[in-house]
Amino acid sequence: MNASQPPARAPLMSLADAMTDLLGRVEALSATETVATFDADRRVLAQDLVSALQVPPNDNSSMDGYAVRVADVTEPGEVLRVSQRIAAGHAGQPLEPGTCARIFTGAPMPAGADAVVMQEDTIEVGGDIHAVHIQAVPEAGQWVRRAGEDVTRGAVVLARGERLSPSSLGLAASLGLAHLLVNARPRVALFSTGDELVMPGEVPPEAMKPGAIYNSNRFFLRTLLQRMGCEVSDLGIVPDRREATLAALKTAADHHDLILTSGGVSVGEEDHIKPSVQQLGSLDLWQIGMKPGKPFAYGTVRRDGGAGAAAGVACHFIGLPGNPVSSFVTFLLLVRPFLLKLQGVPANRFQALPPATTLPAHFTVARADKRREFLRVRRNAAGGLDLFPNQSSGVLTSAVWGDGLVDNPAGTTIAHGDPVSYISFADLLA
Ligand code: AMP
Ligand code: MG
């Protein structure tokens, strides 16, 4: 080796390897709790939901109209006496042959009736006798919703590990469930590092000192954690000093499942995260071959075993880069799947990286990057993708302007019209 040349730097770990490694280090939390169905959006079911009934409970009408016996109406214009009126929530009497029942949407079908004629296909007969002309010959089962067509009794309606959504909460409620057993929320301690950081509201823009910036990461990280169903302890801003960093990590480790930090995870003297985590536990992943987001770290911090701390189990640690776009993108690509697994979503129910769509680039990338790059882009009306002009990792506007990321492999240039892989923020935030 030529002595005048600096030693070659080891290649960075690929994002795919980092994802696999990271997910291999996390186990689902075992604690569960019962919550009101109303409050269970995005929580993860801790048990199979087995239906004790069938939904709907009875055959019922899906139209406002007349319940009939099909055998009574063999040709259009048949006249049937209206023998009863059945509204939703009320049970009728068995339907006598040669009569029909006025019926409304959701009302149970009377015994003997086997079809509904919608009101638009009938004409009321004037005079004293209440009767209707049936204008269209019904088919058996017409406009009838069958008992159990949504849910059969004994069916597993929602499986353990399912992450609940507004529609699944409605489905659980249709089984009569006012409460659900769900996995515990991950308890996450969040802190931002950086002596330059000032909280909005504390200093007005005109009074900001030179070099000071507002803490923006804290706002999206806290919100992202909450959206992922975490219980967040926001520990605020930790100054760029070793003792302060050690103290914050130590305090947080005892009562949290994950410590999430932003900034201070690079290689400068002002970056105290890496040596502090090494001192208090272990640093297992550091730096990833992706852009933005290279300064990503994973490790564990030992617990002192103070009151309430799970003895012997170390607290997970994830250090995100300080640059806002890097912090945002690494959260979506790495922290999100980590939290899904921690909350007990089985591996076959989510993809670490949501599926990409192939779309044409309506832009160019002339210089290939050595790292796999995630470009902030937006779908346009012509069915292609536009690129935000400034892809700097400090420009948070790109993440607001964009509606997703182009996943561009390392060393790849992009010509106008090239097919590229697009992942929407909507999928990454789901
Ligand atoms: P660091 O990773 O600490 O070296 O920070 C990298 C860049 O991100 C610097 O320009 C920081 O000022 C900026 N930065 C770090 N933390 C935050 C934050 N919470 N909000 C906004 N910018 C930040
Ligand atoms: Mg810093």
Coordinates of N, CA and C and ligand atoms in Angstrom, one line a residue, residues 196 240 264 271, ligand 2:
E196 N -27.8 24.6 19.1 CA -28.4 25.7 18.2 C -29.9 25.7 18.3
D240 N -25.3 19.8 23.7 CA -24.2 19.0 23.1 C -23.1 18.9 24.1
G264 N -26.5 14.9 16.5 CA -25.4 14.5 17.3 C -24.9 13.1 17.1
D271 N -20.6 15.7 18.5 CA -21.5 14.6 18.4 C -21.3 13.6 19.5
Ligands
MG2 MG -25.7 18.6 16.3

